[in-house]
Tab-separated table of C-alpha atoms in Angstrom:
chain	number	residue	atom	x	y	z
Z	1	MET	CA	-42.521	54.816	-14.609
Z	2	LYS	CA	-43.328	58.494	-14.501
Z	3	PHE	CA	-41.405	61.372	-13.176
Z	4	ARG	CA	-40.243	65.104	-13.646
Z	5	VAL	CA	-37.037	66.787	-13.225
Z	6	GLU	CA	-35.214	69.998	-14.138
Z	7	ARG	CA	-33.661	69.908	-17.835
Z	8	ASP	CA	-30.109	71.147	-16.466
Z	9	VAL	CA	-30.099	68.452	-13.719
Z	10	LEU	CA	-30.590	65.427	-15.944
Z	11	ALA	CA	-28.861	66.869	-18.796
Z	12	ASP	CA	-25.744	67.013	-16.326
Z	13	ALA	CA	-26.513	63.618	-15.573
Z	14	VAL	CA	-27.246	62.051	-18.404
Z	15	ALA	CA	-23.788	63.406	-20.098
Z	16	TRP	CA	-21.715	62.121	-17.858
Z	17	THR	CA	-23.224	58.675	-17.434
Z	18	ALA	CA	-22.859	58.403	-21.277
Z	19	ARG	CA	-19.011	59.333	-21.172
Z	20	SER	CA	-18.715	55.224	-20.608
Z	21	LEU	CA	-20.974	53.979	-23.042
Z	22	PRO	CA	-18.870	52.106	-25.315
Z	23	VAL	CA	-18.527	53.334	-28.807
Z	24	ARG	CA	-18.913	49.556	-30.548
Z	25	PRO	CA	-20.824	47.299	-27.675
Z	26	SER	CA	-20.097	43.949	-28.026
Z	27	VAL	CA	-23.748	43.384	-27.243
Z	28	PRO	CA	-26.581	45.552	-27.960
Z	29	VAL	CA	-28.144	46.409	-24.167
Z	30	LEU	CA	-24.517	47.783	-23.430
Z	31	ALA	CA	-25.425	50.845	-25.568
Z	32	GLY	CA	-28.307	51.393	-22.743
Z	33	MET	CA	-28.430	53.503	-19.984
Z	34	LEU	CA	-30.232	52.160	-17.147
Z	35	LEU	CA	-32.956	54.638	-15.419
Z	36	ASP	CA	-33.929	53.679	-12.286
Z	37	ALA	CA	-36.846	55.897	-10.718
Z	38	THR	CA	-37.685	55.560	-6.961
Z	39	ALA	CA	-40.480	57.269	-5.240
Z	40	ASP	CA	-38.936	57.524	-1.750
Z	41	GLU	CA	-38.019	60.606	-0.377
Z	42	GLY	CA	-39.566	62.320	-2.856
Z	43	GLY	CA	-38.077	60.985	-5.644
Z	44	ARG	CA	-34.349	59.703	-6.840
Z	45	LEU	CA	-33.463	58.830	-10.372
Z	46	LYS	CA	-30.333	56.756	-10.638
Z	47	LEU	CA	-28.629	56.631	-14.050
Z	48	SER	CA	-26.006	53.794	-14.969
Z	49	SER	CA	-23.975	52.784	-17.876
Z	50	PHE	CA	-21.669	49.737	-17.912
Z	51	ASP	CA	-19.190	47.881	-20.347
Z	52	TYR	CA	-17.753	45.374	-18.508
Z	53	GLU	CA	-14.501	47.430	-17.818
Z	54	VAL	CA	-15.927	50.729	-16.799
Z	55	SER	CA	-18.935	51.387	-14.722
Z	56	ALA	CA	-20.913	54.784	-14.308
Z	57	GLN	CA	-23.507	55.458	-11.668
Z	58	VAL	CA	-25.098	58.963	-10.823
Z	59	SER	CA	-28.276	59.924	-8.700
Z	60	VAL	CA	-30.443	63.525	-8.903
Z	61	ASP	CA	-33.586	64.426	-6.959
Z	62	ILE	CA	-36.606	64.035	-9.004
Z	63	ASP	CA	-40.385	64.595	-8.514
Z	64	ALA	CA	-41.497	60.816	-8.959
Z	65	GLU	CA	-44.995	60.227	-9.694
Z	66	GLU	CA	-44.736	56.118	-10.390
Z	67	ALA	CA	-41.398	54.163	-9.801
Z	68	GLY	CA	-39.829	51.909	-12.085
Z	69	THR	CA	-36.881	50.827	-14.484
Z	70	THR	CA	-36.239	51.252	-17.923
Z	71	LEU	CA	-33.317	50.932	-20.392
Z	72	VAL	CA	-32.463	53.515	-23.445
Z	73	SER	CA	-30.310	54.281	-26.009
Z	74	GLY	CA	-27.516	56.333	-23.652
Z	75	ARG	CA	-26.109	58.119	-26.310
Z	76	LEU	CA	-29.483	59.288	-28.299
Z	77	LEU	CA	-30.518	60.192	-24.416
Z	78	ALA	CA	-27.692	62.055	-24.036
Z	79	GLU	CA	-28.120	64.066	-27.365
Z	80	ILE	CA	-32.047	64.733	-26.842
Z	81	THR	CA	-31.480	65.870	-23.030
Z	82	ARG	CA	-28.863	68.199	-24.269
Z	83	ASN	CA	-30.861	69.836	-26.888
Z	84	LEU	CA	-34.210	70.466	-24.990
Z	85	PRO	CA	-35.500	73.836	-24.034
Z	86	PRO	CA	-34.618	75.028	-20.720
Z	87	GLN	CA	-37.955	73.935	-18.731
Z	88	THR	CA	-39.183	71.054	-16.848
Z	89	VAL	CA	-38.630	67.482	-18.506
Z	90	GLU	CA	-41.271	64.857	-18.003
Z	91	ILE	CA	-40.266	60.952	-18.573
Z	92	SER	CA	-42.827	58.234	-18.682
Z	93	THR	CA	-43.141	54.618	-20.042
Z	94	ASP	CA	-45.513	53.742	-22.356
Z	95	GLY	CA	-45.526	49.772	-22.811
Z	96	ALA	CA	-42.319	49.460	-24.676
Z	97	LYS	CA	-41.581	52.652	-25.123
Z	98	VAL	CA	-40.255	55.984	-23.405
Z	99	VAL	CA	-42.014	59.248	-23.733
Z	100	VAL	CA	-39.829	62.445	-23.264
Z	101	SER	CA	-41.582	65.568	-22.998
Z	102	CYS	CA	-40.264	68.964	-22.281
Z	103	GLY	CA	-42.411	72.152	-23.198
Z	104	SER	CA	-43.788	71.547	-26.670
Z	105	ALA	CA	-41.293	69.165	-27.688
Z	106	LYS	CA	-41.900	65.263	-27.562
Z	107	PHE	CA	-39.763	62.280	-27.902
Z	108	THR	CA	-40.382	58.555	-28.251
Z	109	LEU	CA	-37.680	56.176	-27.339
Z	110	LEU	CA	-37.692	52.497	-28.303
Z	111	THR	CA	-36.538	50.580	-24.989
Z	112	LEU	CA	-34.168	47.603	-24.532
Z	113	PRO	CA	-34.758	44.426	-22.524
Z	114	VAL	CA	-33.772	45.243	-18.653
Z	115	GLU	CA	-33.348	41.717	-17.641
Z	116	ASP	CA	-30.597	41.354	-20.187
Z	117	TYR	CA	-28.531	44.433	-18.917
Z	118	PRO	CA	-25.671	43.100	-16.594
Z	119	SER	CA	-25.873	44.183	-12.956
Z	120	LEU	CA	-23.041	46.939	-12.329
Z	121	PRO	CA	-20.018	45.535	-9.977
Z	122	ALA	CA	-20.117	46.671	-6.463
Z	123	MET	CA	-18.440	49.540	-4.952
Z	124	PRO	CA	-15.215	48.153	-3.157
Z	125	GLU	CA	-14.269	48.659	0.412
Z	126	LEU	CA	-13.661	52.432	1.096
Z	127	THR	CA	-9.658	52.949	1.274
Z	128	GLY	CA	-9.509	56.352	1.800
Z	129	SER	CA	-10.326	60.138	0.441
Z	130	VAL	CA	-8.699	63.190	-1.113
Z	131	GLY	CA	-9.843	66.403	-2.071
Z	132	SER	CA	-11.291	66.396	-5.471
Z	133	ASP	CA	-9.436	69.183	-7.230
Z	134	ALA	CA	-5.725	68.401	-5.637
Z	135	PHE	CA	-6.689	64.644	-7.559
Z	136	ALA	CA	-7.981	66.241	-10.523
Z	137	ALA	CA	-4.364	68.216	-10.274
Z	138	ALA	CA	-2.226	65.622	-9.901
Z	139	VAL	CA	-3.877	62.851	-11.983
Z	140	GLY	CA	-3.390	65.221	-14.766
Z	141	GLN	CA	0.196	66.074	-14.373
Z	142	VAL	CA	0.871	62.537	-14.546
Z	143	ALA	CA	-1.570	61.044	-17.191
Z	144	VAL	CA	0.460	63.102	-19.848
Z	145	ALA	CA	3.586	60.739	-19.503
Z	146	ALA	CA	1.025	57.343	-20.318
Z	147	GLY	CA	1.902	55.572	-23.213
Z	148	ARG	CA	-0.977	55.328	-26.011
Z	149	ASP	CA	0.090	51.972	-27.544
Z	150	ASP	CA	-2.385	49.183	-26.722
Z	151	THR	CA	0.060	46.694	-27.668
Z	152	LEU	CA	1.707	47.731	-24.013
Z	153	PRO	CA	-1.053	47.787	-21.895
Z	154	MET	CA	1.026	47.822	-18.572
Z	155	LEU	CA	2.273	51.287	-19.931
Z	156	THR	CA	-0.996	52.755	-20.914
Z	157	GLY	CA	-2.001	52.946	-16.892
Z	158	VAL	CA	-1.346	55.260	-14.029
Z	159	ARG	CA	0.580	53.527	-11.267
Z	160	VAL	CA	-1.321	54.479	-7.870
Z	161	GLU	CA	0.823	53.356	-4.588
Z	162	ILE	CA	-1.014	53.872	-1.445
Z	163	GLU	CA	1.199	54.001	1.544
Z	164	GLY	CA	-0.440	55.411	4.820
Z	165	GLY	CA	-0.996	58.793	4.460
Z	166	THR	CA	0.698	59.390	0.793
Z	167	VAL	CA	-0.750	58.335	-2.469
Z	168	THR	CA	1.997	58.138	-5.264
Z	169	LEU	CA	1.109	58.453	-8.932
Z	170	ALA	CA	3.713	57.474	-11.633
Z	171	SER	CA	3.248	56.679	-15.432
Z	172	THR	CA	5.843	56.369	-17.997
Z	173	ASP	CA	5.658	55.343	-22.143
Z	174	ARG	CA	9.650	54.743	-22.139
Z	175	TYR	CA	10.724	58.114	-23.373
Z	176	ARG	CA	9.668	60.060	-19.970
Z	177	LEU	CA	8.293	59.272	-16.588
Z	178	ALA	CA	5.748	61.546	-14.636
Z	179	VAL	CA	5.364	61.238	-10.557
Z	180	ARG	CA	3.539	63.066	-8.072
Z	181	GLU	CA	2.872	62.494	-4.572
Z	182	LEU	CA	-0.012	63.730	-2.243
Z	183	ALA	CA	-1.373	63.969	0.785
Z	184	TRP	CA	-4.751	61.839	1.297
Z	185	LYS	CA	-6.927	60.370	4.245
Z	186	PRO	CA	-6.761	56.811	4.672
Z	187	GLU	CA	-9.133	54.924	6.236
Z	188	ASN	CA	-6.638	52.489	7.934
Z	189	PRO	CA	-3.663	54.968	8.772
Z	190	ASP	CA	-1.022	51.326	7.854
Z	191	VAL	CA	-2.831	50.866	4.368
Z	192	SER	CA	-0.226	49.681	1.860
Z	193	ALA	CA	-1.855	48.757	-1.700
Z	194	VAL	CA	-0.613	49.149	-5.233
Z	195	ALA	CA	-3.165	49.509	-8.394
Z	196	LEU	CA	-2.397	49.915	-12.264
Z	197	VAL	CA	-5.702	52.350	-13.604
Z	198	PRO	CA	-5.960	53.083	-17.272
Z	199	ALA	CA	-4.991	56.481	-17.577
Z	200	LYS	CA	-7.559	58.053	-19.892
Z	201	THR	CA	-10.257	56.327	-17.337
Z	202	LEU	CA	-8.576	57.943	-14.579
Z	203	ALA	CA	-8.206	61.348	-16.240
Z	204	ASP	CA	-11.671	61.593	-17.415
Z	205	THR	CA	-12.996	60.470	-13.890
Z	206	ALA	CA	-10.617	62.658	-11.789
Z	207	LYS	CA	-11.638	65.690	-13.691
Z	208	SER	CA	-15.554	64.918	-13.728
Z	209	LEU	CA	-15.527	64.560	-9.961
Z	210	THR	CA	-14.625	67.828	-8.984
Z	211	GLY	CA	-18.423	68.807	-8.311
Z	212	GLY	CA	-17.776	67.520	-4.613
Z	213	ALA	CA	-15.066	68.844	-2.234
Z	214	GLU	CA	-13.883	64.923	-1.789
Z	215	VAL	CA	-13.199	61.729	-3.667
Z	216	SER	CA	-13.816	58.631	-2.183
Z	217	ILE	CA	-11.167	55.894	-3.608
Z	218	ALA	CA	-11.895	51.898	-2.879
Z	219	LEU	CA	-9.512	49.459	-3.993
Z	220	SER	CA	-10.634	45.972	-4.237
Z	221	ASN	CA	-7.372	43.960	-3.538
Z	222	ALA	CA	-6.528	40.726	-5.399
Z	223	GLU	CA	-7.778	38.246	-3.034
Z	224	SER	CA	-11.427	39.608	-3.302
Z	225	GLY	CA	-11.872	38.781	-7.451
Z	226	GLU	CA	-10.625	40.763	-9.891
Z	227	GLY	CA	-8.657	43.823	-9.238
Z	228	MET	CA	-10.861	47.000	-9.453
Z	229	ILE	CA	-10.723	50.522	-7.958
Z	230	GLY	CA	-13.777	52.731	-7.466
Z	231	PHE	CA	-14.008	56.614	-7.310
Z	232	GLU	CA	-17.096	58.448	-5.880
Z	233	GLY	CA	-17.701	62.219	-5.168
Z	234	GLY	CA	-20.715	64.677	-5.936
Z	235	GLY	CA	-23.306	62.185	-6.138
Z	236	ARG	CA	-21.112	60.272	-8.937
Z	237	ARG	CA	-19.537	56.882	-8.503
Z	238	THR	CA	-17.418	55.083	-11.354
Z	239	THR	CA	-15.332	51.833	-11.285
Z	240	THR	CA	-12.945	50.521	-13.415
Z	241	ARG	CA	-11.055	47.117	-14.080
Z	242	LEU	CA	-7.318	47.487	-13.103
Z	243	LEU	CA	-4.818	46.844	-15.739
Z	244	ASP	CA	-2.337	43.620	-15.945
Z	245	GLY	CA	1.228	43.410	-16.012
Z	246	GLU	CA	4.219	44.568	-13.882
Z	247	PHE	CA	4.984	48.124	-14.075
Z	248	PRO	CA	8.543	49.294	-14.813
Z	249	LYS	CA	10.553	49.557	-11.501
Z	250	TYR	CA	10.788	53.442	-11.965
Z	251	ARG	CA	12.300	54.741	-8.934
Z	252	ALA	CA	15.729	53.563	-10.059
Z	253	LEU	CA	15.208	56.027	-12.822
Z	254	LEU	CA	15.329	58.492	-10.896
Z	255	PRO	CA	19.199	60.412	-10.315
Z	256	ASP	CA	19.764	60.939	-6.628
Z	257	SER	CA	22.679	63.553	-7.746
Z	258	PHE	CA	22.933	66.416	-10.377
Z	259	ASN	CA	25.793	68.058	-12.158
Z	260	SER	CA	23.887	70.942	-13.095
Z	261	VAL	CA	20.526	72.888	-12.103
Z	262	ALA	CA	19.106	75.440	-14.188
Z	263	GLU	CA	16.137	77.450	-13.862
Z	264	VAL	CA	14.152	79.593	-16.198
Z	265	GLN	CA	10.730	81.384	-16.272
Z	266	ARG	CA	8.191	78.585	-16.965
Z	267	ALA	CA	5.826	80.955	-19.344
Z	268	GLU	CA	8.597	82.475	-21.443
Z	269	PHE	CA	10.233	79.056	-21.773
Z	270	ILE	CA	6.762	77.471	-22.974
Z	271	GLU	CA	6.448	80.333	-25.586
Z	272	ALA	CA	10.033	79.929	-27.000
Z	273	VAL	CA	9.939	76.376	-27.301
Z	274	LYS	CA	6.605	76.421	-29.088
Z	275	ARG	CA	8.105	79.209	-31.552
Z	276	VAL	CA	11.514	77.471	-31.997
Z	277	SER	CA	9.936	73.689	-33.028
Z	278	LEU	CA	7.602	75.319	-35.659
Z	279	VAL	CA	11.022	74.732	-37.801
Z	280	ALA	CA	11.661	71.269	-36.193
Z	281	GLU	CA	10.608	68.385	-38.472
Z	282	ARG	CA	8.864	65.374	-37.308
Z	283	ASN	CA	11.112	63.694	-34.870
Z	284	THR	CA	14.295	66.230	-35.342
Z	285	PRO	CA	14.985	67.215	-31.557
Z	286	LEU	CA	15.170	71.100	-29.875
Z	287	ARG	CA	18.442	71.736	-28.758
Z	288	LEU	CA	18.627	73.399	-25.629
Z	289	ALA	CA	22.539	74.829	-24.292
Z	290	PHE	CA	22.697	76.100	-20.852
Z	291	SER	CA	25.330	78.384	-19.803
Z	292	GLU	CA	25.764	81.304	-17.117
Z	293	GLY	CA	23.078	83.398	-17.370
Z	294	GLN	CA	21.237	82.252	-20.671
Z	295	VAL	CA	19.638	78.835	-22.240
Z	296	VAL	CA	19.814	79.362	-25.996
Z	297	LEU	CA	17.155	76.959	-28.320
Z	298	GLU	CA	18.103	76.074	-31.582
Z	299	ALA	CA	15.876	73.709	-33.891
Z	300	GLY	CA	16.485	73.112	-37.424
Z	301	THR	CA	19.479	71.878	-39.820
Z	302	GLY	CA	22.037	73.873	-42.370
Z	303	ASP	CA	19.939	72.289	-45.225
Z	304	GLU	CA	16.564	73.465	-44.040
Z	305	ALA	CA	14.723	76.076	-42.152
Z	306	GLN	CA	16.244	76.951	-38.862
Z	307	ALA	CA	15.379	79.007	-35.540
Z	308	VAL	CA	17.420	80.326	-32.675
Z	309	GLU	CA	16.083	82.029	-29.180
Z	310	ALA	CA	18.040	82.777	-26.100
Z	311	LEU	CA	16.369	83.701	-22.772
Z	312	ASP	CA	17.601	84.160	-19.295
Z	313	ALA	CA	18.204	81.208	-17.003
Z	314	SER	CA	20.108	80.689	-13.687
Z	315	MET	CA	22.772	78.138	-13.644
Z	316	GLU	CA	24.530	76.054	-11.180
Z	317	GLY	CA	27.277	73.261	-12.079
Z	318	ASP	CA	28.484	72.372	-15.283
Z	319	GLU	CA	27.433	73.808	-18.724
Z	320	VAL	CA	24.911	71.723	-20.811
Z	321	GLN	CA	23.768	71.096	-24.312
Z	322	ILE	CA	21.050	68.485	-24.756
Z	323	ALA	CA	18.380	68.019	-26.955
Z	324	PHE	CA	14.900	66.849	-26.505
Z	325	ASN	CA	11.668	65.737	-28.271
Z	326	SER	CA	9.743	69.524	-28.139
Z	327	ALA	CA	6.365	67.757	-27.602
Z	328	PHE	CA	7.357	65.840	-24.352
Z	329	LEU	CA	9.335	68.902	-23.031
Z	330	LEU	CA	6.163	71.057	-23.525
Z	331	ASP	CA	4.260	68.600	-21.842
Z	332	GLY	CA	6.420	68.237	-18.736
Z	333	LEU	CA	6.472	72.112	-18.464
Z	334	SER	CA	2.766	72.757	-19.060
Z	335	ALA	CA	2.362	69.791	-16.196
Z	336	ILE	CA	4.500	71.910	-13.166
Z	337	ASP	CA	2.383	74.272	-11.185
Z	338	SER	CA	5.104	76.836	-10.363
Z	339	ASP	CA	6.224	80.242	-12.148
Z	340	VAL	CA	9.750	78.928	-12.381
Z	341	ALA	CA	11.092	75.813	-13.939
Z	342	ARG	CA	13.723	73.980	-12.631
Z	343	LEU	CA	15.819	71.376	-14.940
Z	344	GLN	CA	18.456	68.888	-13.261
Z	345	PHE	CA	21.206	67.514	-15.447
Z	346	THR	CA	23.574	64.587	-14.928
Z	347	THR	CA	24.930	64.410	-18.326
Z	348	SER	CA	23.476	65.246	-21.915
Z	349	THR	CA	23.273	61.689	-22.779
Z	350	LYS	CA	21.001	60.978	-19.698
Z	351	PRO	CA	17.570	61.900	-18.143
Z	352	ALA	CA	16.916	65.266	-17.208
Z	353	ILE	CA	14.225	65.773	-14.180
Z	354	ILE	CA	11.746	69.048	-14.537
Z	355	THR	CA	10.025	70.209	-11.603
Z	356	GLY	CA	8.529	73.446	-10.463
Z	357	LYS	CA	10.746	75.605	-7.967
Z	358	PRO	CA	9.414	74.727	-4.575
Z	359	ALA	CA	8.478	78.077	-2.407
Z	360	ASP	CA	10.480	75.917	0.478
Z	361	GLU	CA	13.532	75.441	-0.744
Z	362	GLU	CA	14.043	72.498	1.808
Z	363	ALA	CA	10.871	70.803	0.509
Z	364	ALA	CA	11.509	68.191	-2.032
Z	365	ALA	CA	9.311	68.627	-5.306
Z	366	ASP	CA	6.201	66.752	-5.128
Z	367	TYR	CA	5.926	66.343	-8.778
Z	368	ARG	CA	8.945	65.358	-11.136
Z	369	TYR	CA	8.620	64.902	-15.042
Z	370	LEU	CA	12.031	62.910	-16.045
Z	371	ILE	CA	12.507	63.345	-19.984
Z	372	MET	CA	15.024	61.168	-21.937
Z	373	PRO	CA	17.269	63.032	-24.031
Z	374	VAL	CA	17.549	62.681	-27.977
Z	375	ARG	CA	20.948	61.802	-29.048
Z	376	LEU	CA	22.440	63.886	-31.440
Z	377	SER	CA	24.079	62.523	-34.730
Z	378	GLY	CA	27.884	63.669	-34.697
């Protein structure tokens, strides 16, 4: 194997593929990155990584002299390519070694046995496609509410529901729930499917596939073997195994009617929440009192440091006094994509819903963040 490639192109492709390398591989070959160079069409290099959960593959144009396949330590290759001088890189095999040269720098790496490397899962059948930026934004809004407790794996995922031309993403850690709907282009207009995708993998993938205009989503149904979802965009493709388990029936948690609706300038609200919660000890809530024309934020108690701040707010309905975990409140406020935050309440002991103020008053909000209040003693 022998080929030349631009340093930035190589470093970018290697760094992306290395993201899904396992930290502690169960077998040594899984720490490897597979390099497959072909000489047709001027030359293509395919880089692959796989840990039996997540696979990643990217193709780049190269100037190939000799085709071939080799397996090297992925993390080491990523470190090397990131630090090479900005010149053309030449990679060649020399017996059981791989030589990487760039300018006057030369590295010799040991290879791993290619024949022991597992074959990557095939991409499932295409289900549809969606704009890459819109998809990354939607996933980012929902992934904040996913659980991080691996003893409850079904809560560490994002539920992806596909119904015709609408994709609904939902996640919850039992303290808050994020739901986002977005339009997409299905291959089959009558498609109906559900998948539970690991939230961290989904968020990383969506963010990294914004290089192309669109992301293709391919979902395998349970009948065709193991549940798996694949994403492809901008020359990159990745697959991940789906999570098992029953996701909570979240639609029942979303209230239909509210007794109070408040609206606050989002940026000012975020800054005030950050300031006031400086005095909130771990697990002590931030108290909010909404009344006509203002919201008063308070934290801390008589025996400790205290903070209070008032902001302008419009209010319809009953006055509300409610308390939240400040970190969860900030996550919700940061996720909405509107200048005005709308908070909808039923009572001070029932969950509240945070949305952006829609441009069209008749339109339903496409993003809803439900947050459980903290009960105040006394």
